[in-house]
PDB file of C-alpha atoms in Angstrom:
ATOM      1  CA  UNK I   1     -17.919  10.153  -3.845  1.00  0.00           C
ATOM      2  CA  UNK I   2     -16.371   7.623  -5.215  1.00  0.00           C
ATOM      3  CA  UNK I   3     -13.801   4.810  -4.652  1.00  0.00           C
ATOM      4  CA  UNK I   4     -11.954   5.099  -0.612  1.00  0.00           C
ATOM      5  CA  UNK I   5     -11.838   8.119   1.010  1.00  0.00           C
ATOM      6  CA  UNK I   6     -10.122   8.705   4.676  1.00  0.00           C
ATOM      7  CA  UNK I   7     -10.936  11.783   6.722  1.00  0.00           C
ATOM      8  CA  UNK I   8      -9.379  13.932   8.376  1.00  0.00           C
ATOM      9  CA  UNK I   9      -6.169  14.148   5.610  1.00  0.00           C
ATOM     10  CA  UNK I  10      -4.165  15.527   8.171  1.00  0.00           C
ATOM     11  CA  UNK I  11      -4.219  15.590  12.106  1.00  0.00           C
ATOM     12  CA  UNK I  12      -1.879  16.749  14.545  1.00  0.00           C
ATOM     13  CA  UNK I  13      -2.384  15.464  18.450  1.00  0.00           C
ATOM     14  CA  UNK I  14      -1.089  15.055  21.397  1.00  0.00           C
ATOM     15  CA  UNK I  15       0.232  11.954  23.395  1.00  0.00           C
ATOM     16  CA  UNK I  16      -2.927  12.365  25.599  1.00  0.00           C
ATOM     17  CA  UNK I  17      -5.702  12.583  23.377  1.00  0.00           C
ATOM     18  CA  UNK I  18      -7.765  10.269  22.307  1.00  0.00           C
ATOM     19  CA  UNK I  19      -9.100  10.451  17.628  1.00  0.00           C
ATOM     20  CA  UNK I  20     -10.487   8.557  14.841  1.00  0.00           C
ATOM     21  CA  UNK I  21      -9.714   7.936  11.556  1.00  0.00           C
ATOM     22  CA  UNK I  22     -12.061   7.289   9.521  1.00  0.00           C
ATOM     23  CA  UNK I  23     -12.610   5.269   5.694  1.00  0.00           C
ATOM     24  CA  UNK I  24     -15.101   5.108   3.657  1.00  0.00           C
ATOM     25  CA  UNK I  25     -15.391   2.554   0.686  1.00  0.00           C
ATOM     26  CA  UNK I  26     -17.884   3.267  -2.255  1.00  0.00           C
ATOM     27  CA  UNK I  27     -16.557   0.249  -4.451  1.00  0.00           C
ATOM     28  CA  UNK I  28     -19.047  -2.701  -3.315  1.00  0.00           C
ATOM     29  CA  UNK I  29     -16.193  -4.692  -1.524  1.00  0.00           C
ATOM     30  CA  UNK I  30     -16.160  -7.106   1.087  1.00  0.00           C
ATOM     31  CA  UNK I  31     -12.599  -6.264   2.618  1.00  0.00           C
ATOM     32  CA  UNK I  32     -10.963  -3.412   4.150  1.00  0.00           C
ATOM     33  CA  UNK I  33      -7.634  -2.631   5.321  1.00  0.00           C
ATOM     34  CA  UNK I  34      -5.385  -0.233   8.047  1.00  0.00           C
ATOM     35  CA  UNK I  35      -1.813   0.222   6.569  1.00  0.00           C
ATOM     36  CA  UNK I  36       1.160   2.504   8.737  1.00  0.00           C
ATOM     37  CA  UNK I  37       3.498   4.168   6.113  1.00  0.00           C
ATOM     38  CA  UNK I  38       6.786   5.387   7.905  1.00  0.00           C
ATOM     39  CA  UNK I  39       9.479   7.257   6.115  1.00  0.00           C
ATOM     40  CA  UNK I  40      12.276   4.873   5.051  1.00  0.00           C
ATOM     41  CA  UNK I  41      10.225   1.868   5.822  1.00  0.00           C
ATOM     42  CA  UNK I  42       7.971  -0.101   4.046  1.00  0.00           C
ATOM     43  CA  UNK I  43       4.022  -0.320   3.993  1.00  0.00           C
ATOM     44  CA  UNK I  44       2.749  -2.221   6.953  1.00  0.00           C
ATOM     45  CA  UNK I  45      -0.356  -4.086   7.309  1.00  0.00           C
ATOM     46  CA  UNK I  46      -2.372  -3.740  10.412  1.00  0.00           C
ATOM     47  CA  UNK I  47      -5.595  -4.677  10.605  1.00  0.00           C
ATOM     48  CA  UNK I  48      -7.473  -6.379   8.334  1.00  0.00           C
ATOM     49  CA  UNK I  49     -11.705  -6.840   7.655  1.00  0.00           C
ATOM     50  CA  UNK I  50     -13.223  -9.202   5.736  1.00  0.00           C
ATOM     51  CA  UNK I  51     -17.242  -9.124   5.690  1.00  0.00           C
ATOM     52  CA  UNK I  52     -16.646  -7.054   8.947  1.00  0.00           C
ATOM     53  CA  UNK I  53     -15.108  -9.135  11.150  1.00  0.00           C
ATOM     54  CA  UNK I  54     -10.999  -9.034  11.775  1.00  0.00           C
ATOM     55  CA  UNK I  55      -9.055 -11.293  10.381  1.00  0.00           C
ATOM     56  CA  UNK I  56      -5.682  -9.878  10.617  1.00  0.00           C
ATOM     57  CA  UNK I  57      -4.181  -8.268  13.421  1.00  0.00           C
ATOM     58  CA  UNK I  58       0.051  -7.911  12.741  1.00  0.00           C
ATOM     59  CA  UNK I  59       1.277  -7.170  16.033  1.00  0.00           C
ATOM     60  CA  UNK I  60       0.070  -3.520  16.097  1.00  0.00           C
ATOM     61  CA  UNK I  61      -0.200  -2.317  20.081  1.00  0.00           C
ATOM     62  CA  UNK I  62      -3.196  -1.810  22.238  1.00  0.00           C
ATOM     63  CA  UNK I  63      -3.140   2.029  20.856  1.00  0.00           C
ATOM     64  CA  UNK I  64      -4.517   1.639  18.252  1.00  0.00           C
ATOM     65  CA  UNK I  65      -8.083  -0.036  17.872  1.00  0.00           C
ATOM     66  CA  UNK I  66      -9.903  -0.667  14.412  1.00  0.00           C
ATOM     67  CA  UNK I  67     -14.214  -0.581  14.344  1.00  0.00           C
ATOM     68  CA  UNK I  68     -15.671  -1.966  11.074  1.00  0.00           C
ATOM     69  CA  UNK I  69     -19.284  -1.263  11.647  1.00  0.00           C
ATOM     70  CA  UNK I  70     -20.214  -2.321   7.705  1.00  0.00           C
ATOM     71  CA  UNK I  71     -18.461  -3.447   5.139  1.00  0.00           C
ATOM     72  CA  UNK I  72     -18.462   0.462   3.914  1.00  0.00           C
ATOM     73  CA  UNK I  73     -16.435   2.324   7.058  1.00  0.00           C
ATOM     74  CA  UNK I  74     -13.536   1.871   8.909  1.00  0.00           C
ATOM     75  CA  UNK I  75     -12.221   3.459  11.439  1.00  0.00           C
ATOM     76  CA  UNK I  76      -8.810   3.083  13.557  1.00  0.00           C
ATOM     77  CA  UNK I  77      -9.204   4.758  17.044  1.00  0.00           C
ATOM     78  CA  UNK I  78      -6.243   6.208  18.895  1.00  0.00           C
ATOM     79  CA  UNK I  79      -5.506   6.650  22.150  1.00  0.00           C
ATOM     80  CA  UNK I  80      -2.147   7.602  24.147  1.00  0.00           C
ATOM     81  CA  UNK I  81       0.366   7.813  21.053  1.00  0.00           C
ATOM     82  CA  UNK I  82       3.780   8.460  20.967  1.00  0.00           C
ATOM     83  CA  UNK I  83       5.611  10.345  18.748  1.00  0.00           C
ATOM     84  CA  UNK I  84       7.001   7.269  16.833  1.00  0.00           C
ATOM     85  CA  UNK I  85       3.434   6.609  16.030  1.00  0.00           C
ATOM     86  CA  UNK I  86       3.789   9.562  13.764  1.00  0.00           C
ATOM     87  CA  UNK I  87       3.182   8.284  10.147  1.00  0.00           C
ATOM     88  CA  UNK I  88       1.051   8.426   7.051  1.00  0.00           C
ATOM     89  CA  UNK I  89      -2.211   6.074   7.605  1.00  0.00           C
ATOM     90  CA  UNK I  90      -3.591   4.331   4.858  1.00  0.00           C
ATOM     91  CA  UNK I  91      -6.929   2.556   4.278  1.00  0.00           C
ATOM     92  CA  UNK I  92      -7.290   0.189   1.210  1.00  0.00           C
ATOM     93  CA  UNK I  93     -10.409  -1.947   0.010  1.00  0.00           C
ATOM     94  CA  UNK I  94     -10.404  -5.212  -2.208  1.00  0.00           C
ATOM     95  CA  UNK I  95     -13.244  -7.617  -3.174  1.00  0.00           C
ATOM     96  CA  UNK I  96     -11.996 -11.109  -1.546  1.00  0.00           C
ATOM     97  CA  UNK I  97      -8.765 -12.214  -2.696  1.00  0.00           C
ATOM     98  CA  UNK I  98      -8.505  -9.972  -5.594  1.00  0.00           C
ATOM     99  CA  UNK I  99      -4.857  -9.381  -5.433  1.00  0.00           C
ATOM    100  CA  UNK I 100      -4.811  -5.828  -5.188  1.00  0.00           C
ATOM    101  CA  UNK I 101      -6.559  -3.000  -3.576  1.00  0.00           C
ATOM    102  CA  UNK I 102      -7.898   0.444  -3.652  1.00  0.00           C
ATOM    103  CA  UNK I 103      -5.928   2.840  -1.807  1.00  0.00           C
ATOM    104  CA  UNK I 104      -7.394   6.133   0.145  1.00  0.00           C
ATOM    105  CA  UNK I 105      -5.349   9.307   0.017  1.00  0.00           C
ATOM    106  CA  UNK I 106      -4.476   8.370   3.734  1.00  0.00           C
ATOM    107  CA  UNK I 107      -4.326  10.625   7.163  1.00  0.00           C
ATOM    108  CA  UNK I 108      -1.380  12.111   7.693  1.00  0.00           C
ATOM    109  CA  UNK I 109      -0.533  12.014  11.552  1.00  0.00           C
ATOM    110  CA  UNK I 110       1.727  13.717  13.689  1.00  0.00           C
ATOM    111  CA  UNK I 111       1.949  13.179  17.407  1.00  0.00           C
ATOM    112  CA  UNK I 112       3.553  15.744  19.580  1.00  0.00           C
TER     113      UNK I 112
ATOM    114  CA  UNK R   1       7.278 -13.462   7.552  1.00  0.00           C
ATOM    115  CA  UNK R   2       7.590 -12.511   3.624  1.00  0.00           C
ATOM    116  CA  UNK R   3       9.748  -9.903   2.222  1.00  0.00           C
ATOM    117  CA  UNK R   4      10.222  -7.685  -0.862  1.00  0.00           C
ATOM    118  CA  UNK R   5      13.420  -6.673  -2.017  1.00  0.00           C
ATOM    119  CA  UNK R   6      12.957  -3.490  -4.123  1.00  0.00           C
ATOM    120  CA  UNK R   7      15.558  -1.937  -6.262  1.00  0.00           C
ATOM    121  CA  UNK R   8      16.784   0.422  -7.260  1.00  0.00           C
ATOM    122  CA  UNK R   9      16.442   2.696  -4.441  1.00  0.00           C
ATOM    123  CA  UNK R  10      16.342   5.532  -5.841  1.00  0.00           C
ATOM    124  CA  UNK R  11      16.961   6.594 -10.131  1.00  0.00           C
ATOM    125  CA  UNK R  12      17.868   9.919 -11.402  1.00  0.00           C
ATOM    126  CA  UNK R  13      16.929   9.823 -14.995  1.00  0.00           C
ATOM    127  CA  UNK R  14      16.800  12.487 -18.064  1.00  0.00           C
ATOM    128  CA  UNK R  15      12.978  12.858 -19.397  1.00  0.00           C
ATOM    129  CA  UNK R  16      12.454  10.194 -22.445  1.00  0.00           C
ATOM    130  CA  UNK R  17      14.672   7.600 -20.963  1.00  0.00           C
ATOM    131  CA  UNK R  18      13.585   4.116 -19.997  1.00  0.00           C
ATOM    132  CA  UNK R  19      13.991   3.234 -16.435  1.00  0.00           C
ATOM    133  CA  UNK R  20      13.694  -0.137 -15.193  1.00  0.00           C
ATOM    134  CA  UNK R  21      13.434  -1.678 -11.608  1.00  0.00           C
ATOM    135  CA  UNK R  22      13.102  -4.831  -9.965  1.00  0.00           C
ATOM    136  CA  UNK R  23      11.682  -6.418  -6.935  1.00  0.00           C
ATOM    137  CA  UNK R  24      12.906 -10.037  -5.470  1.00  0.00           C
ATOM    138  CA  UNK R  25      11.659 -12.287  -2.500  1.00  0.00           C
ATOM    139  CA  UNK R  26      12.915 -15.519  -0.919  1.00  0.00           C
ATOM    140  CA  UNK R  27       9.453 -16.541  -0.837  1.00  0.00           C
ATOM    141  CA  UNK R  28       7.224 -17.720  -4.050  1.00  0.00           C
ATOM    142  CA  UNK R  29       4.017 -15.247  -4.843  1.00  0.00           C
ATOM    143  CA  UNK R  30       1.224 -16.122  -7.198  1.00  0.00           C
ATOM    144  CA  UNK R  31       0.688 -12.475  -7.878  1.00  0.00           C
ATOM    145  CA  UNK R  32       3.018  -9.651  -8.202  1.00  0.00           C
ATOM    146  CA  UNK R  33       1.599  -5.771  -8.043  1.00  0.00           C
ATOM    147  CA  UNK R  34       3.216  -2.850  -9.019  1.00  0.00           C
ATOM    148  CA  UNK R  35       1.927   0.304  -7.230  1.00  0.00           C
ATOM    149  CA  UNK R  36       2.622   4.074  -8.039  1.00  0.00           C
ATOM    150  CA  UNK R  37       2.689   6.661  -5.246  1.00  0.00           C
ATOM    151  CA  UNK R  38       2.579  10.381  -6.275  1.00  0.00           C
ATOM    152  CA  UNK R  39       3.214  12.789  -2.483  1.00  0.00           C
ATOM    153  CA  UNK R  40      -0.148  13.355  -0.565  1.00  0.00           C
ATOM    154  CA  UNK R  41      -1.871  10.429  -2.069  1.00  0.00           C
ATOM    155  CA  UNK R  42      -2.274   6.550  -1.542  1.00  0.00           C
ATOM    156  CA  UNK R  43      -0.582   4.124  -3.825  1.00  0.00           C
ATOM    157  CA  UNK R  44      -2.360   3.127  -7.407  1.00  0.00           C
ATOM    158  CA  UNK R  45      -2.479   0.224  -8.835  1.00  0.00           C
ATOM    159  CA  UNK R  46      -0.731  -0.144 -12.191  1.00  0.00           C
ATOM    160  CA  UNK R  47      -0.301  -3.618 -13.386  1.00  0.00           C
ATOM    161  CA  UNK R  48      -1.097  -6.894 -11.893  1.00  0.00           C
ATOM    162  CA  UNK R  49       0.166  -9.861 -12.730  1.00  0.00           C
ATOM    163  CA  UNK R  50      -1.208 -13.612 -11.852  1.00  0.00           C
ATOM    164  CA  UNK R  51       0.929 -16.099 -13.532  1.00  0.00           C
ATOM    165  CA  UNK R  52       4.332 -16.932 -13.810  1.00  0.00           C
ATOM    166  CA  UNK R  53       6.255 -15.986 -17.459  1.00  0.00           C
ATOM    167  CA  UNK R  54       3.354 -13.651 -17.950  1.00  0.00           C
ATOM    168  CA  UNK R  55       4.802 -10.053 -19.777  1.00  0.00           C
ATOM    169  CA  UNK R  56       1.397  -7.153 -19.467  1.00  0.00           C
ATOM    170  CA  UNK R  57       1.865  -3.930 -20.563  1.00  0.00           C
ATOM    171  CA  UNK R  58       0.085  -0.548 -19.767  1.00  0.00           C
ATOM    172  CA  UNK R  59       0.583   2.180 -22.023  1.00  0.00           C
ATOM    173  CA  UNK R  60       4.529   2.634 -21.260  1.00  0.00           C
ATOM    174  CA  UNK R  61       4.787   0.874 -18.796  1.00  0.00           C
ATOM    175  CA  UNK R  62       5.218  -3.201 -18.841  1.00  0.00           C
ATOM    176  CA  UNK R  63       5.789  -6.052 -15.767  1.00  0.00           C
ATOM    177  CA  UNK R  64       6.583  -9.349 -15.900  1.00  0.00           C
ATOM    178  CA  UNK R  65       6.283 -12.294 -13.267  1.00  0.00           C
ATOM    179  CA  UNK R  66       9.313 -13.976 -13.040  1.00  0.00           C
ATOM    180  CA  UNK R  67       9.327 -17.942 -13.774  1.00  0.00           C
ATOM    181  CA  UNK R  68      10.594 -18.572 -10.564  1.00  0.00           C
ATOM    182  CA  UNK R  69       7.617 -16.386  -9.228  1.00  0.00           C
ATOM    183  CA  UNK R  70      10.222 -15.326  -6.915  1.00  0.00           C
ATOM    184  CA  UNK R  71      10.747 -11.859  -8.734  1.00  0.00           C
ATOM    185  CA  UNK R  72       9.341  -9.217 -11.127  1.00  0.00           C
ATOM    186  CA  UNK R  73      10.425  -6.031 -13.087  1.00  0.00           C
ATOM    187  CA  UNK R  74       8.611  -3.068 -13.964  1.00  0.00           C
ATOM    188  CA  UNK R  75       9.596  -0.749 -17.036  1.00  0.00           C
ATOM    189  CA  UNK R  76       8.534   2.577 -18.212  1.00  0.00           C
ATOM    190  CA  UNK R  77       9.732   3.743 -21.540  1.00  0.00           C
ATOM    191  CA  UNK R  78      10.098   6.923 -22.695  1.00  0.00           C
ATOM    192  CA  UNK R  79       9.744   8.592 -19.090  1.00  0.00           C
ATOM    193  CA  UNK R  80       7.684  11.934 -19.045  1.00  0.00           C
ATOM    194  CA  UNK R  81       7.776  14.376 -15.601  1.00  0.00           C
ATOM    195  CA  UNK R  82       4.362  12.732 -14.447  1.00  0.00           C
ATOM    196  CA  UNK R  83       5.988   9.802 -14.097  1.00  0.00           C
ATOM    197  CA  UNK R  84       8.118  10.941 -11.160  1.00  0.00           C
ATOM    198  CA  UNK R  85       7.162   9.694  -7.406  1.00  0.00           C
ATOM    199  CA  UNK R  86       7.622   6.558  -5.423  1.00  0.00           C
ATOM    200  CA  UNK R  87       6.983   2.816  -7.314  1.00  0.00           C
ATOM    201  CA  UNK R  88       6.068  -0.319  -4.994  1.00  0.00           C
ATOM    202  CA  UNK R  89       5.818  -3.652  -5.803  1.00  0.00           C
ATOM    203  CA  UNK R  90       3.456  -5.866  -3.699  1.00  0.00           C
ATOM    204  CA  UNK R  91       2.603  -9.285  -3.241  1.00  0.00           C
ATOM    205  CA  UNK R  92      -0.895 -11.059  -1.668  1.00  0.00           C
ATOM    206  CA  UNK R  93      -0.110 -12.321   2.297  1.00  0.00           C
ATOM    207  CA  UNK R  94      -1.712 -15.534   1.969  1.00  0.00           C
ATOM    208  CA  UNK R  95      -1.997 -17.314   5.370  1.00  0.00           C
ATOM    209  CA  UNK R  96      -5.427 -19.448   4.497  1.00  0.00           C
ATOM    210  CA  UNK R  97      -8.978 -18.533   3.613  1.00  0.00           C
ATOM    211  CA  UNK R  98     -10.045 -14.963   3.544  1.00  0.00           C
ATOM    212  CA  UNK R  99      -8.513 -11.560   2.017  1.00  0.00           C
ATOM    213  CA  UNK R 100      -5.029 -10.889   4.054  1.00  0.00           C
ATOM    214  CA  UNK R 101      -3.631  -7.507   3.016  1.00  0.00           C
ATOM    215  CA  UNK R 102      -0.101  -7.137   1.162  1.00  0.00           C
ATOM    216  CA  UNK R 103       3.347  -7.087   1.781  1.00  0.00           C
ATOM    217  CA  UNK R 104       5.197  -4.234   0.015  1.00  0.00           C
ATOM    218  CA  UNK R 105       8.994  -3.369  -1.411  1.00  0.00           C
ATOM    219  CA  UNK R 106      10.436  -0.053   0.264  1.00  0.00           C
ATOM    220  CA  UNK R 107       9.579   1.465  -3.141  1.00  0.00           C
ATOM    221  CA  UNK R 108      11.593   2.990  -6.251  1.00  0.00           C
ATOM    222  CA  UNK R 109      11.644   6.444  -6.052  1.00  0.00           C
ATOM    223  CA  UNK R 110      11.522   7.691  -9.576  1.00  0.00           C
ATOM    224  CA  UNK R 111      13.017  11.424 -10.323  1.00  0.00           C
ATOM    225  CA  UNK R 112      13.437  12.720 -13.988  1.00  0.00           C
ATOM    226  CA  UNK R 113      15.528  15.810 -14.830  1.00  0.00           C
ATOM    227  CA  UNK R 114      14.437  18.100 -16.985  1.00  0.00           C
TER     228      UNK R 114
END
């Protein structure tokens, strides 16, 4: 494998269930990233990991809790969504303040 | 907190035209990104750029920082079909010490007619 990959791609659930998404980073960086991408609107940090530990959090409710066990995986674990919570989840990577960042193909939620 | 304004929206553009789009903030950024997003996938990176006046090309496409580093543009000449999908640019949230994510336009949504 290489560069960030996110499993599952897609994942339907309900407002009582409780999932994971994971990330996985095979490019040697130090920083990793939870992005919401919501029709019409534009990407939205957050969470953010640097050498594991979070260093961003931009307002993003209680629902929604990150783990960064290694610099390698991420995960964002959900619990009691709502349908608004429906969007495409991305996970990105960068080394430090690189500027930019490696994208994963993202998770593609939908809460019913 | 910092925002992108991207535009155009949306272009509708014959194949082998040039298309060009721009992205402006009230805020100054030390680097500007331009992203492409084809459906299903994450966003790539195509160009970065890391100092103000600076012009980089790749392949078709070129950026430039503005001097004001409050802007950029993005062109593609000679647009193909695989160019179509969704263009962001994107800009470093620094807020002190440590790696802190991006801010991004609402994107250019790039479709070529055959």
């Amino acid at each position: 494998e290489t560069g960030v990959t996110q499993t599952p791609r897609h994942l339907v659930m309900g407002m009582t269930n409780k999932k994971s998404l994971k990330c996985e980073q095979h490019l040697g960086h130090n920083a990793m990233y939870w992005y919401k991408q919501s029709a019409k609107k534009p990407l939205e940090l957050m969470f953010v990991y640097n050498f594991k530990e979070q260093t961003e959090n931009n307002s993003v409710p209680s629902r929604f809790s990150p783990e960064c066990p290694n610099s390698s995986h991420l995960f964002l674990h959900l619990h009691t969504l709502q349908p608004e919570d429906s969007a495409l989840y991305l996970c990105a990577s960068s080394q430090d303040r690189q500027g930019g960042g490696d994208f994963g193909p993202g998770t593609r939620l939908t809460v019913l | 907190g910092q925002q992108l304004n991207q535009s155009p929206q949306s272009m509708f553009i014959q194949e082998g035209e040039d298309v060009s789009m721009n992205c402006t903030s009230s805020s100054i950024f030390n680097t500007w990104l331009w992203y492409k997003q084809d459906p299903g996938e994450g966003p790539v990176l195509l160009i970065a750029l890391y100092k103000a006046g600076e012009l980089t090309s790749n392949g078709r496409l070129t950026a430039q920082f503005g001097i004001t580093r409050k802007d950029s543009f993005l062109n593609i000449s000679a647009s193909i079909p695989s160019d179509v999908g969704i263009y962001f640019c994107a800009g470093p949230m620094y807020s002190g010490g440590g790696a802190d994510g991006l801010t991004f336009g609402k994107g250019t949504h790039l479709i070529i007619q055959p």
